[in-house]
Short mmCIF file of C-alpha atoms in Angstrom, two decimals:
data_model
loop_
_atom_site.label_atom_id
_atom_site.label_comp_id
_atom_site.label_asym_id
_atom_site.label_seq_id
_atom_site.Cartn_x
_atom_site.Cartn_y
_atom_site.Cartn_z
CA MET A 13 0.00 0.00 0.00
CA ASP A 14 1.29 3.45 -0.92
CA ASP A 15 1.90 5.72 2.12
CA SER A 16 0.42 8.70 0.27
CA SER A 17 -3.01 7.13 -0.16
CA PRO A 18 -5.95 8.88 1.57
CA SER A 19 -6.49 5.95 3.92
CA SER A 20 -3.00 6.37 5.39
CA THR A 21 -3.64 10.00 6.42
CA ARG A 22 -6.58 9.37 8.73
CA ARG A 23 -6.79 11.66 11.69
CA ALA A 24 -8.15 10.97 15.10
CA PRO A 25 -11.54 12.55 15.82
CA VAL A 26 -11.42 15.79 17.77
CA VAL A 27 -13.68 16.33 20.76
CA ALA A 28 -14.24 19.77 22.25
CA CYS A 29 -16.03 20.84 25.40
CA ALA A 30 -17.20 24.34 26.29
CA LEU A 31 -18.31 25.38 29.76
CA VAL A 32 -20.87 28.18 29.67
CA PRO A 33 -21.72 29.29 33.22
CA ARG A 34 -25.47 29.53 33.86
CA PHE A 35 -26.23 28.25 30.36
CA SER A 36 -29.73 26.96 31.22
CA LEU A 37 -30.65 30.29 32.82
CA LEU A 38 -29.35 32.25 29.81
CA VAL A 39 -31.39 30.07 27.45
CA ALA A 40 -34.53 30.51 29.58
CA LEU A 41 -33.98 34.28 29.53
CA GLY A 42 -33.90 34.15 25.75
CA GLY A 43 -30.32 35.36 25.65
CA ARG A 44 -31.15 38.64 27.45
CA ARG A 45 -27.78 38.92 29.22
CA GLU A 46 -28.76 42.23 30.84
CA ALA A 47 -31.32 40.36 32.98
CA MET A 48 -28.42 38.42 34.54
CA GLY A 49 -27.64 41.57 36.54
CA ASP A 50 -30.95 41.18 38.38
CA PRO A 51 -31.65 38.58 41.07
CA VAL A 52 -33.25 35.83 38.97
CA ALA A 53 -33.42 32.04 39.15
CA LEU A 54 -35.00 29.23 37.18
CA ALA A 55 -38.50 28.56 38.51
CA PRO A 56 -39.42 25.11 39.82
CA GLU A 57 -40.95 22.78 37.23
CA ALA A 58 -44.71 22.28 37.50
CA GLY A 59 -45.46 19.15 39.48
CA GLY A 60 -41.81 18.74 40.48
CA PRO A 61 -39.93 19.56 43.66
CA GLN A 62 -40.37 23.19 44.72
CA THR A 63 -36.71 24.09 44.32
CA VAL A 64 -35.07 26.79 42.23
CA GLY A 65 -32.64 26.02 39.43
CA GLU A 66 -29.59 27.99 38.32
CA SER A 67 -29.46 31.53 39.66
CA SER A 68 -27.77 34.76 38.60
CA GLY A 69 -24.79 36.21 40.41
CA ALA A 70 -27.07 38.90 41.85
CA ALA A 71 -29.33 36.21 43.35
CA GLU A 72 -26.32 34.30 44.66
CA ALA A 73 -25.19 37.48 46.45
CA PHE A 74 -28.38 37.10 48.53
CA GLY A 75 -27.52 33.46 49.24
CA VAL A 76 -29.81 31.86 46.65
CA ARG A 77 -28.39 28.59 45.30
CA ALA A 78 -29.56 25.98 42.80
CA GLY A 79 -31.55 23.25 44.52
CA MET A 80 -32.67 25.54 47.35
CA GLY A 81 -36.31 25.36 48.37
CA LEU A 82 -38.47 28.05 46.80
CA SER A 83 -39.68 29.46 50.12
CA GLU A 84 -36.12 29.76 51.46
CA ALA A 85 -34.92 31.39 48.23
CA LEU A 86 -37.73 33.96 48.40
CA ALA A 87 -37.05 34.58 52.10
CA ARG A 88 -33.40 35.31 51.32
CA CYS A 89 -34.24 37.44 48.29
CA PRO A 90 -37.83 38.79 48.24
CA ALA A 91 -37.17 40.52 44.88
CA LEU A 92 -36.12 37.22 43.26
CA GLY A 93 -37.46 36.92 39.73
CA LEU A 94 -38.47 33.41 38.70
CA VAL A 95 -37.81 32.46 35.10
CA PRO A 96 -40.00 29.65 33.70
#
C-alpha cells in the first residue's frame, strides 16, 4: 500500500467541550444577558420539587443557590425573579 493514499492519512476525531456558566438560565432568559444583573433564578418545574434552578450572580449574592427550596430562596431574596 502506498503511504500517500488517503487511507493512510486518517486523523483521530477531535472532541471539544465548552463550559458556559449559567447556560440553562441564559437560554430561559432568551439570551437577554442584561437580565443576569438582576436577582433571577430558574423557577421550579410544574409538578416537580419546589426548588429553584440555576441563579444569577445577583441572586447568589443574597444566598440563593440551585436546589434551594423556593420558600427559602424567596425569604433570602424577596425581589427574586423566577424564570420559567
